[in-house]
């Protein structure tokens, strides 16, 4: 079997077109949907991510403002900026790029964001809303993964879903979203005794660990849907050194799986698109 590809770029284009339409509709009511991005310090990867988020917003018609702060910013100054953005009715979404420099407490900073503007879906109020089945903002990566499963018309009810990884940003919310859709969900992690035995039962397998070739062909049930959240680089000295790759041994697993997401061009573009979806959602809710 050769797996069918779930094209994250194509689906992200659909999401962006949807967001652009909703943005235009809000503008006719005099609302200018606006995302504020806070970047503290000069982490090179964060700078790239933030540049993408700004460009995506502007390409979709959303206003985006970047607030850059030096890496030695005291926490009260950062919290003060967040308080001002929370209180500003022209700002609908507030995102603080992570990781924060040493000395800044990410939990305290995220807790300071108004949950109604928390378009990352990281605030405990939004995490709790997801855990208890209430409406709220969903973290962009698992939200994008769910959208990909919907795009292939997969009915999740009763399926076995296995999520590898238990981060607050991906693994845990992904598991909760699958559970909300009535899948039977197993979360695997670094202390899981026999990972392969569990993954082989999965109708839907989500890999979100950050380890290249973590998922090999023998770990995948024939016909399974495989979602690869990993973002790794091929190490020096190997063919394709420096190229982006996921957690899944794509070339081998595609012969076993029924559907698979590529890296690049899978989950990554969907994560970016879902931030725009959350931002327009925030603007709509705040101006309804
Ligand atoms: N750093 C890496 N991914 C993310 C993300 O999705 N949101 C924020 N705020 N920071 C990140």
PDB file of C-alpha atoms and ligand atoms in Angstrom:
ATOM      1  CA  UNK A   1       0.000   0.000   0.000  1.00  0.00           C
ATOM      2  CA  UNK A   2       1.183   3.519  -0.668  1.00  0.00           C
ATOM      3  CA  UNK A   3      -0.343   6.021   1.706  1.00  0.00           C
ATOM      4  CA  UNK A   4      -2.246   8.987   0.419  1.00  0.00           C
ATOM      5  CA  UNK A   5      -0.737  12.342   1.390  1.00  0.00           C
ATOM      6  CA  UNK A   6      -2.601  14.821   3.522  1.00  0.00           C
ATOM      7  CA  UNK A   7      -1.538  18.087   1.923  1.00  0.00           C
ATOM      8  CA  UNK A   8      -1.071  20.642   4.688  1.00  0.00           C
ATOM      9  CA  UNK A   9      -0.203  23.409   2.249  1.00  0.00           C
ATOM     10  CA  UNK A  10      -3.435  22.984   0.286  1.00  0.00           C
ATOM     11  CA  UNK A  11      -5.569  22.726   3.397  1.00  0.00           C
ATOM     12  CA  UNK A  12      -3.844  25.742   4.968  1.00  0.00           C
ATOM     13  CA  UNK A  13      -4.708  27.723   1.825  1.00  0.00           C
ATOM     14  CA  UNK A  14      -8.366  26.795   2.382  1.00  0.00           C
ATOM     15  CA  UNK A  15      -8.201  27.906   6.011  1.00  0.00           C
ATOM     16  CA  UNK A  16      -6.529  31.180   5.051  1.00  0.00           C
ATOM     17  CA  UNK A  17      -9.181  31.858   2.386  1.00  0.00           C
ATOM     18  CA  UNK A  18     -11.869  31.231   5.005  1.00  0.00           C
ATOM     19  CA  UNK A  19     -10.134  33.611   7.426  1.00  0.00           C
ATOM     20  CA  UNK A  20      -9.713  36.242   4.706  1.00  0.00           C
ATOM     21  CA  UNK A  21     -13.460  36.101   4.017  1.00  0.00           C
ATOM     22  CA  UNK A  22     -14.329  36.471   7.701  1.00  0.00           C
ATOM     23  CA  UNK A  23     -11.796  39.309   8.014  1.00  0.00           C
ATOM     24  CA  UNK A  24     -13.406  41.162   5.120  1.00  0.00           C
ATOM     25  CA  UNK A  25     -16.838  40.664   6.701  1.00  0.00           C
ATOM     26  CA  UNK A  26     -15.631  42.161  10.001  1.00  0.00           C
ATOM     27  CA  UNK A  27     -14.110  45.118   8.194  1.00  0.00           C
ATOM     28  CA  UNK A  28     -17.474  45.975   6.652  1.00  0.00           C
ATOM     29  CA  UNK A  29     -18.643  46.402  10.262  1.00  0.00           C
ATOM     30  CA  UNK A  30     -15.704  48.701  11.003  1.00  0.00           C
ATOM     31  CA  UNK A  31     -13.688  46.109  12.935  1.00  0.00           C
ATOM     32  CA  UNK A  32     -10.004  45.729  12.083  1.00  0.00           C
ATOM     33  CA  UNK A  33      -8.994  42.263  13.386  1.00  0.00           C
ATOM     34  CA  UNK A  34      -5.639  42.667  15.086  1.00  0.00           C
ATOM     35  CA  UNK A  35      -3.026  40.254  16.455  1.00  0.00           C
ATOM     36  CA  UNK A  36      -0.321  41.519  18.820  1.00  0.00           C
ATOM     37  CA  UNK A  37       2.842  39.402  18.930  1.00  0.00           C
ATOM     38  CA  UNK A  38       5.366  39.780  21.732  1.00  0.00           C
ATOM     39  CA  UNK A  39       8.927  38.596  21.108  1.00  0.00           C
ATOM     40  CA  UNK A  40      11.394  38.797  23.984  1.00  0.00           C
ATOM     41  CA  UNK A  41      15.076  38.326  23.213  1.00  0.00           C
ATOM     42  CA  UNK A  42      16.748  37.175  20.026  1.00  0.00           C
ATOM     43  CA  UNK A  43      16.245  33.421  19.760  1.00  0.00           C
ATOM     44  CA  UNK A  44      16.882  32.843  16.028  1.00  0.00           C
ATOM     45  CA  UNK A  45      14.149  30.214  15.581  1.00  0.00           C
ATOM     46  CA  UNK A  46      11.626  32.430  17.370  1.00  0.00           C
ATOM     47  CA  UNK A  47      12.521  35.318  15.077  1.00  0.00           C
ATOM     48  CA  UNK A  48      11.767  33.149  12.043  1.00  0.00           C
ATOM     49  CA  UNK A  49       8.468  31.911  13.514  1.00  0.00           C
ATOM     50  CA  UNK A  50       7.386  35.437  14.382  1.00  0.00           C
ATOM     51  CA  UNK A  51       8.268  36.718  10.921  1.00  0.00           C
ATOM     52  CA  UNK A  52       6.064  33.978   9.433  1.00  0.00           C
ATOM     53  CA  UNK A  53       3.202  34.824  11.792  1.00  0.00           C
ATOM     54  CA  UNK A  54       3.404  38.511  10.862  1.00  0.00           C
ATOM     55  CA  UNK A  55       3.545  37.752   7.131  1.00  0.00           C
ATOM     56  CA  UNK A  56       0.674  35.224   7.326  1.00  0.00           C
ATOM     57  CA  UNK A  57      -1.484  37.734   9.193  1.00  0.00           C
ATOM     58  CA  UNK A  58      -0.851  40.513   6.743  1.00  0.00           C
ATOM     59  CA  UNK A  59      -1.410  38.227   3.731  1.00  0.00           C
ATOM     60  CA  UNK A  60      -4.803  37.300   5.159  1.00  0.00           C
ATOM     61  CA  UNK A  61      -5.834  40.889   5.852  1.00  0.00           C
ATOM     62  CA  UNK A  62      -5.344  40.729   9.614  1.00  0.00           C
ATOM     63  CA  UNK A  63      -3.464  43.571  11.250  1.00  0.00           C
ATOM     64  CA  UNK A  64      -0.405  42.367  13.152  1.00  0.00           C
ATOM     65  CA  UNK A  65       1.829  44.345  15.486  1.00  0.00           C
ATOM     66  CA  UNK A  66       5.176  43.096  16.726  1.00  0.00           C
ATOM     67  CA  UNK A  67       6.350  44.147  20.188  1.00  0.00           C
ATOM     68  CA  UNK A  68      10.062  43.374  20.527  1.00  0.00           C
ATOM     69  CA  UNK A  69      11.652  43.464  23.947  1.00  0.00           C
ATOM     70  CA  UNK A  70      15.306  42.877  24.915  1.00  0.00           C
ATOM     71  CA  UNK A  71      16.279  39.570  26.512  1.00  0.00           C
ATOM     72  CA  UNK A  72      17.004  41.256  29.858  1.00  0.00           C
ATOM     73  CA  UNK A  73      13.458  42.644  30.113  1.00  0.00           C
ATOM     74  CA  UNK A  74      12.289  42.401  33.742  1.00  0.00           C
ATOM     75  CA  UNK A  75       9.146  40.323  34.209  1.00  0.00           C
ATOM     76  CA  UNK A  76       7.070  43.276  35.522  1.00  0.00           C
ATOM     77  CA  UNK A  77       7.768  45.174  32.299  1.00  0.00           C
ATOM     78  CA  UNK A  78       6.598  42.225  30.192  1.00  0.00           C
ATOM     79  CA  UNK A  79       3.509  41.780  32.378  1.00  0.00           C
ATOM     80  CA  UNK A  80       2.836  45.510  32.012  1.00  0.00           C
ATOM     81  CA  UNK A  81       2.884  45.247  28.227  1.00  0.00           C
ATOM     82  CA  UNK A  82       0.503  42.276  28.355  1.00  0.00           C
ATOM     83  CA  UNK A  83      -1.836  44.230  30.636  1.00  0.00           C
ATOM     84  CA  UNK A  84      -1.893  47.108  28.148  1.00  0.00           C
ATOM     85  CA  UNK A  85      -2.619  44.737  25.242  1.00  0.00           C
ATOM     86  CA  UNK A  86      -5.357  43.038  27.284  1.00  0.00           C
ATOM     87  CA  UNK A  87      -6.979  46.409  27.947  1.00  0.00           C
ATOM     88  CA  UNK A  88      -6.664  47.669  24.352  1.00  0.00           C
ATOM     89  CA  UNK A  89     -10.006  47.111  22.577  1.00  0.00           C
ATOM     90  CA  UNK A  90      -8.319  47.396  19.155  1.00  0.00           C
ATOM     91  CA  UNK A  91      -6.206  44.279  19.917  1.00  0.00           C
ATOM     92  CA  UNK A  92      -8.088  40.970  19.611  1.00  0.00           C
ATOM     93  CA  UNK A  93      -5.310  38.399  19.906  1.00  0.00           C
ATOM     94  CA  UNK A  94      -2.190  38.402  22.107  1.00  0.00           C
ATOM     95  CA  UNK A  95       0.622  35.926  21.549  1.00  0.00           C
ATOM     96  CA  UNK A  96       3.891  35.734  23.488  1.00  0.00           C
ATOM     97  CA  UNK A  97       6.424  33.753  21.518  1.00  0.00           C
ATOM     98  CA  UNK A  98       8.038  30.921  23.470  1.00  0.00           C
ATOM     99  CA  UNK A  99      10.563  30.022  24.743  1.00  0.00           C
ATOM    100  CA  UNK A 100      11.169  33.057  26.912  1.00  0.00           C
ATOM    101  CA  UNK A 101      14.717  33.987  27.942  1.00  0.00           C
ATOM    102  CA  UNK A 102      16.018  32.640  31.253  1.00  0.00           C
ATOM    103  CA  UNK A 103      14.647  34.515  34.219  1.00  0.00           C
ATOM    104  CA  UNK A 104      11.152  34.951  32.788  1.00  0.00           C
ATOM    105  CA  UNK A 105       8.458  32.574  34.015  1.00  0.00           C
ATOM    106  CA  UNK A 106       6.472  31.392  30.986  1.00  0.00           C
ATOM    107  CA  UNK A 107       3.619  30.134  33.160  1.00  0.00           C
ATOM    108  CA  UNK A 108       3.189  33.499  34.866  1.00  0.00           C
ATOM    109  CA  UNK A 109       3.411  35.313  31.550  1.00  0.00           C
ATOM    110  CA  UNK A 110       0.855  33.107  29.807  1.00  0.00           C
ATOM    111  CA  UNK A 111      -1.455  33.375  32.830  1.00  0.00           C
ATOM    112  CA  UNK A 112      -1.370  37.150  32.425  1.00  0.00           C
ATOM    113  CA  UNK A 113      -2.900  37.014  28.927  1.00  0.00           C
ATOM    114  CA  UNK A 114      -6.653  37.619  28.858  1.00  0.00           C
ATOM    115  CA  UNK A 115      -8.050  34.145  27.979  1.00  0.00           C
ATOM    116  CA  UNK A 116     -10.384  35.837  25.474  1.00  0.00           C
ATOM    117  CA  UNK A 117      -7.297  37.053  23.580  1.00  0.00           C
ATOM    118  CA  UNK A 118      -5.201  33.886  24.099  1.00  0.00           C
ATOM    119  CA  UNK A 119      -5.071  32.799  20.452  1.00  0.00           C
ATOM    120  CA  UNK A 120      -2.354  30.228  21.247  1.00  0.00           C
ATOM    121  CA  UNK A 121      -4.836  28.458  23.540  1.00  0.00           C
ATOM    122  CA  UNK A 122      -2.142  28.069  26.216  1.00  0.00           C
ATOM    123  CA  UNK A 123      -3.873  29.811  29.153  1.00  0.00           C
ATOM    124  CA  UNK A 124      -5.142  27.400  31.828  1.00  0.00           C
ATOM    125  CA  UNK A 125      -8.653  28.753  31.262  1.00  0.00           C
ATOM    126  CA  UNK A 126      -8.508  27.558  27.658  1.00  0.00           C
ATOM    127  CA  UNK A 127      -6.734  24.301  28.566  1.00  0.00           C
ATOM    128  CA  UNK A 128      -9.426  23.711  31.193  1.00  0.00           C
ATOM    129  CA  UNK A 129     -12.178  24.551  28.724  1.00  0.00           C
ATOM    130  CA  UNK A 130     -10.833  21.906  26.348  1.00  0.00           C
ATOM    131  CA  UNK A 131     -10.505  19.362  29.175  1.00  0.00           C
ATOM    132  CA  UNK A 132     -14.095  19.933  30.299  1.00  0.00           C
ATOM    133  CA  UNK A 133     -15.772  20.309  26.900  1.00  0.00           C
ATOM    134  CA  UNK A 134     -16.364  24.062  27.023  1.00  0.00           C
ATOM    135  CA  UNK A 135     -15.784  26.451  24.125  1.00  0.00           C
ATOM    136  CA  UNK A 136     -12.419  28.206  24.147  1.00  0.00           C
ATOM    137  CA  UNK A 137      -9.304  28.605  22.048  1.00  0.00           C
ATOM    138  CA  UNK A 138      -7.642  25.363  21.009  1.00  0.00           C
ATOM    139  CA  UNK A 139      -3.825  25.196  20.643  1.00  0.00           C
ATOM    140  CA  UNK A 140      -2.972  25.691  16.982  1.00  0.00           C
ATOM    141  CA  UNK A 141      -0.954  22.534  16.266  1.00  0.00           C
ATOM    142  CA  UNK A 142      -3.420  19.884  17.504  1.00  0.00           C
ATOM    143  CA  UNK A 143      -6.303  21.988  16.206  1.00  0.00           C
ATOM    144  CA  UNK A 144      -4.647  21.887  12.773  1.00  0.00           C
ATOM    145  CA  UNK A 145      -4.119  18.125  13.062  1.00  0.00           C
ATOM    146  CA  UNK A 146      -7.809  17.638  13.827  1.00  0.00           C
ATOM    147  CA  UNK A 147      -8.705  19.759  10.823  1.00  0.00           C
ATOM    148  CA  UNK A 148      -6.525  17.473   8.679  1.00  0.00           C
ATOM    149  CA  UNK A 149      -8.348  14.394   9.980  1.00  0.00           C
ATOM    150  CA  UNK A 150     -11.656  16.103   9.181  1.00  0.00           C
ATOM    151  CA  UNK A 151     -10.403  16.956   5.696  1.00  0.00           C
ATOM    152  CA  UNK A 152      -9.957  13.278   4.815  1.00  0.00           C
ATOM    153  CA  UNK A 153     -13.442  12.556   6.130  1.00  0.00           C
ATOM    154  CA  UNK A 154     -12.272  10.349   8.964  1.00  0.00           C
ATOM    155  CA  UNK A 155     -14.997   9.450  11.475  1.00  0.00           C
ATOM    156  CA  UNK A 156     -13.052   9.239  14.731  1.00  0.00           C
ATOM    157  CA  UNK A 157     -15.803   7.697  16.882  1.00  0.00           C
ATOM    158  CA  UNK A 158     -14.670   4.302  18.168  1.00  0.00           C
ATOM    159  CA  UNK A 159     -11.249   4.412  16.494  1.00  0.00           C
ATOM    160  CA  UNK A 160      -8.058   3.661  18.403  1.00  0.00           C
ATOM    161  CA  UNK A 161      -5.930   6.810  18.541  1.00  0.00           C
ATOM    162  CA  UNK A 162      -2.401   6.832  19.881  1.00  0.00           C
ATOM    163  CA  UNK A 163      -0.585  10.089  20.616  1.00  0.00           C
ATOM    164  CA  UNK A 164       3.158   9.933  21.205  1.00  0.00           C
ATOM    165  CA  UNK A 165       4.162  12.918  23.322  1.00  0.00           C
ATOM    166  CA  UNK A 166       2.536  14.564  26.319  1.00  0.00           C
ATOM    167  CA  UNK A 167       3.426  18.245  25.989  1.00  0.00           C
ATOM    168  CA  UNK A 168       0.947  20.903  27.053  1.00  0.00           C
ATOM    169  CA  UNK A 169       1.162  22.420  23.567  1.00  0.00           C
ATOM    170  CA  UNK A 170       0.582  19.319  21.434  1.00  0.00           C
ATOM    171  CA  UNK A 171       0.280  15.873  23.039  1.00  0.00           C
ATOM    172  CA  UNK A 172      -2.181  16.551  25.839  1.00  0.00           C
ATOM    173  CA  UNK A 173      -4.545  18.831  23.910  1.00  0.00           C
ATOM    174  CA  UNK A 174      -4.375  16.484  20.898  1.00  0.00           C
ATOM    175  CA  UNK A 175      -5.449  13.572  23.086  1.00  0.00           C
ATOM    176  CA  UNK A 176      -8.324  15.620  24.519  1.00  0.00           C
ATOM    177  CA  UNK A 177      -9.531  16.677  21.073  1.00  0.00           C
ATOM    178  CA  UNK A 178      -9.519  13.068  19.871  1.00  0.00           C
ATOM    179  CA  UNK A 179     -11.360  12.042  23.021  1.00  0.00           C
ATOM    180  CA  UNK A 180     -13.919  14.797  22.425  1.00  0.00           C
ATOM    181  CA  UNK A 181     -14.543  13.111  19.049  1.00  0.00           C
ATOM    182  CA  UNK A 182     -15.108   9.778  20.788  1.00  0.00           C
ATOM    183  CA  UNK A 183     -11.875   8.066  19.802  1.00  0.00           C
ATOM    184  CA  UNK A 184     -10.304   5.648  22.286  1.00  0.00           C
ATOM    185  CA  UNK A 185      -7.101   7.478  23.153  1.00  0.00           C
ATOM    186  CA  UNK A 186      -3.743   6.305  24.459  1.00  0.00           C
ATOM    187  CA  UNK A 187      -0.978   8.770  25.304  1.00  0.00           C
ATOM    188  CA  UNK A 188       2.558   7.382  25.049  1.00  0.00           C
ATOM    189  CA  UNK A 189       5.696   9.062  26.377  1.00  0.00           C
ATOM    190  CA  UNK A 190       9.305   8.479  27.357  1.00  0.00           C
ATOM    191  CA  UNK A 191       8.339   6.056  30.167  1.00  0.00           C
ATOM    192  CA  UNK A 192       5.974   3.968  28.024  1.00  0.00           C
ATOM    193  CA  UNK A 193       7.026   0.315  28.343  1.00  0.00           C
ATOM    194  CA  UNK A 194       6.328  -1.086  24.873  1.00  0.00           C
ATOM    195  CA  UNK A 195       5.700   1.785  22.489  1.00  0.00           C
ATOM    196  CA  UNK A 196       5.516  -0.332  19.331  1.00  0.00           C
ATOM    197  CA  UNK A 197       2.906  -2.685  20.814  1.00  0.00           C
ATOM    198  CA  UNK A 198       0.640   0.302  21.430  1.00  0.00           C
ATOM    199  CA  UNK A 199       1.288   2.155  18.165  1.00  0.00           C
ATOM    200  CA  UNK A 200       0.548  -1.018  16.172  1.00  0.00           C
ATOM    201  CA  UNK A 201      -3.022  -0.848  17.494  1.00  0.00           C
ATOM    202  CA  UNK A 202      -3.532   2.708  16.312  1.00  0.00           C
ATOM    203  CA  UNK A 203      -6.015   3.585  13.595  1.00  0.00           C
ATOM    204  CA  UNK A 204      -4.774   7.154  14.058  1.00  0.00           C
ATOM    205  CA  UNK A 205      -1.187   7.726  15.132  1.00  0.00           C
ATOM    206  CA  UNK A 206       0.067  11.197  16.067  1.00  0.00           C
ATOM    207  CA  UNK A 207       3.803  11.582  16.636  1.00  0.00           C
ATOM    208  CA  UNK A 208       4.782  14.709  18.567  1.00  0.00           C
ATOM    209  CA  UNK A 209       8.085  14.075  20.276  1.00  0.00           C
ATOM    210  CA  UNK A 210      10.813  15.739  18.221  1.00  0.00           C
ATOM    211  CA  UNK A 211      12.901  12.645  17.453  1.00  0.00           C
ATOM    212  CA  UNK A 212      13.754  11.696  13.902  1.00  0.00           C
ATOM    213  CA  UNK A 213      12.773   8.160  12.832  1.00  0.00           C
ATOM    214  CA  UNK A 214      10.938   7.568  16.100  1.00  0.00           C
ATOM    215  CA  UNK A 215       8.100   5.891  14.186  1.00  0.00           C
ATOM    216  CA  UNK A 216       9.268   3.095  11.909  1.00  0.00           C
ATOM    217  CA  UNK A 217       7.217   1.019   9.481  1.00  0.00           C
ATOM    218  CA  UNK A 218       6.946  -1.969  11.852  1.00  0.00           C
ATOM    219  CA  UNK A 219       5.225   0.277  14.411  1.00  0.00           C
ATOM    220  CA  UNK A 220       2.335   1.190  12.115  1.00  0.00           C
ATOM    221  CA  UNK A 221      -0.885  -0.720  11.531  1.00  0.00           C
ATOM    222  CA  UNK A 222      -1.583  -1.226   7.813  1.00  0.00           C
ATOM    223  CA  UNK A 223      -3.960   1.483   6.595  1.00  0.00           C
ATOM    224  CA  UNK A 224      -3.503   3.746   9.641  1.00  0.00           C
ATOM    225  CA  UNK A 225      -3.642   7.526   9.447  1.00  0.00           C
ATOM    226  CA  UNK A 226      -0.250   8.902  10.504  1.00  0.00           C
ATOM    227  CA  UNK A 227       0.105  12.537  11.556  1.00  0.00           C
ATOM    228  CA  UNK A 228       3.699  13.719  11.928  1.00  0.00           C
ATOM    229  CA  UNK A 229       4.115  16.768  14.171  1.00  0.00           C
ATOM    230  CA  UNK A 230       7.907  16.426  14.418  1.00  0.00           C
ATOM    231  CA  UNK A 231      10.209  19.192  13.175  1.00  0.00           C
ATOM    232  CA  UNK A 232      13.744  17.867  13.104  1.00  0.00           C
ATOM    233  CA  UNK A 233      16.795  18.267  10.897  1.00  0.00           C
ATOM    234  CA  UNK A 234      18.656  15.479   9.106  1.00  0.00           C
ATOM    235  CA  UNK A 235      22.034  15.355  10.880  1.00  0.00           C
ATOM    236  CA  UNK A 236      25.338  16.208   9.205  1.00  0.00           C
ATOM    237  CA  UNK A 237      26.962  13.326   7.370  1.00  0.00           C
ATOM    238  CA  UNK A 238      23.676  11.752   6.294  1.00  0.00           C
ATOM    239  CA  UNK A 239      22.007  12.084   2.890  1.00  0.00           C
ATOM    240  CA  UNK A 240      19.912  15.255   2.842  1.00  0.00           C
ATOM    241  CA  UNK A 241      21.807  16.727   5.812  1.00  0.00           C
ATOM    242  CA  UNK A 242      20.151  19.854   7.159  1.00  0.00           C
ATOM    243  CA  UNK A 243      16.764  19.113   5.581  1.00  0.00           C
ATOM    244  CA  UNK A 244      13.621  19.329   7.675  1.00  0.00           C
ATOM    245  CA  UNK A 245      12.167  15.963   8.700  1.00  0.00           C
ATOM    246  CA  UNK A 246       9.542  14.709  11.098  1.00  0.00           C
ATOM    247  CA  UNK A 247       9.319  12.017  13.778  1.00  0.00           C
ATOM    248  CA  UNK A 248       8.143   9.429  11.246  1.00  0.00           C
ATOM    249  CA  UNK A 249      10.359   7.443   8.889  1.00  0.00           C
ATOM    250  CA  UNK A 250       8.310   8.786   6.015  1.00  0.00           C
ATOM    251  CA  UNK A 251       9.675   6.726   3.121  1.00  0.00           C
ATOM    252  CA  UNK A 252       9.168   3.417   4.943  1.00  0.00           C
ATOM    253  CA  UNK A 253       5.910   4.264   6.723  1.00  0.00           C
ATOM    254  CA  UNK A 254       4.208   5.512   3.568  1.00  0.00           C
ATOM    255  CA  UNK A 255       4.251   1.910   2.303  1.00  0.00           C
ATOM    256  CA  UNK A 256       2.211   0.768   5.310  1.00  0.00           C
ATOM    257  CA  UNK A 257      -0.044   3.670   6.269  1.00  0.00           C
ATOM    258  CA  UNK A 258      -3.308   4.587   4.577  1.00  0.00           C
ATOM    259  CA  UNK A 259      -2.780   8.336   4.961  1.00  0.00           C
ATOM    260  CA  UNK A 260       0.285  10.289   6.023  1.00  0.00           C
ATOM    261  CA  UNK A 261       1.295  13.924   6.502  1.00  0.00           C
ATOM    262  CA  UNK A 262       4.616  14.953   4.934  1.00  0.00           C
ATOM    263  CA  UNK A 263       7.292  17.080   6.615  1.00  0.00           C
ATOM    264  CA  UNK A 264       7.601  19.760   5.396  1.00  0.00           C
ATOM    265  CA  UNK A 265       4.168  20.562   3.983  1.00  0.00           C
ATOM    266  CA  UNK A 266       2.001  18.828   6.568  1.00  0.00           C
ATOM    267  CA  UNK A 267       1.285  19.939  10.103  1.00  0.00           C
ATOM    268  CA  UNK A 268       3.572  23.016   9.948  1.00  0.00           C
ATOM    269  CA  UNK A 269       1.471  25.080   7.530  1.00  0.00           C
ATOM    270  CA  UNK A 270      -1.686  24.013   9.371  1.00  0.00           C
ATOM    271  CA  UNK A 271      -0.318  25.271  12.694  1.00  0.00           C
ATOM    272  CA  UNK A 272       0.320  28.637  11.075  1.00  0.00           C
ATOM    273  CA  UNK A 273      -3.132  28.720   9.503  1.00  0.00           C
ATOM    274  CA  UNK A 274      -4.941  27.837  12.730  1.00  0.00           C
ATOM    275  CA  UNK A 275      -3.385  30.832  14.487  1.00  0.00           C
ATOM    276  CA  UNK A 276      -5.125  33.016  11.911  1.00  0.00           C
ATOM    277  CA  UNK A 277      -8.365  31.087  12.471  1.00  0.00           C
ATOM    278  CA  UNK A 278      -8.110  31.626  16.230  1.00  0.00           C
ATOM    279  CA  UNK A 279      -7.359  35.318  15.733  1.00  0.00           C
ATOM    280  CA  UNK A 280     -10.405  35.962  13.541  1.00  0.00           C
ATOM    281  CA  UNK A 281     -12.479  33.923  15.986  1.00  0.00           C
ATOM    282  CA  UNK A 282     -11.219  36.139  18.825  1.00  0.00           C
ATOM    283  CA  UNK A 283     -12.081  39.307  16.898  1.00  0.00           C
ATOM    284  CA  UNK A 284     -15.570  37.990  16.085  1.00  0.00           C
ATOM    285  CA  UNK A 285     -16.270  37.018  19.686  1.00  0.00           C
ATOM    286  CA  UNK A 286     -15.041  40.329  21.086  1.00  0.00           C
ATOM    287  CA  UNK A 287     -17.097  42.402  18.687  1.00  0.00           C
ATOM    288  CA  UNK A 288     -20.280  40.322  18.456  1.00  0.00           C
TER     289      UNK A 288
HETATM  290  N1  LIG B   1       7.074  28.514  20.241  1.00  0.00           N
HETATM  291  C1  LIG B   1       7.036  27.404  19.487  1.00  0.00           C
HETATM  292  N2  LIG B   1       5.761  27.175  19.080  1.00  0.00           N
HETATM  293  C2  LIG B   1       5.004  28.161  19.593  1.00  0.00           C
HETATM  294  C3  LIG B   1       3.622  28.476  19.525  1.00  0.00           C
HETATM  295  O1  LIG B   1       2.814  27.789  18.907  1.00  0.00           O
HETATM  296  N3  LIG B   1       3.236  29.588  20.180  1.00  0.00           N
HETATM  297  C4  LIG B   1       4.094  30.360  20.882  1.00  0.00           C
HETATM  298  N4  LIG B   1       3.610  31.430  21.507  1.00  0.00           N
HETATM  299  N5  LIG B   1       5.387  30.102  20.971  1.00  0.00           N
HETATM  300  C5  LIG B   1       5.832  29.001  20.320  1.00  0.00           C
END
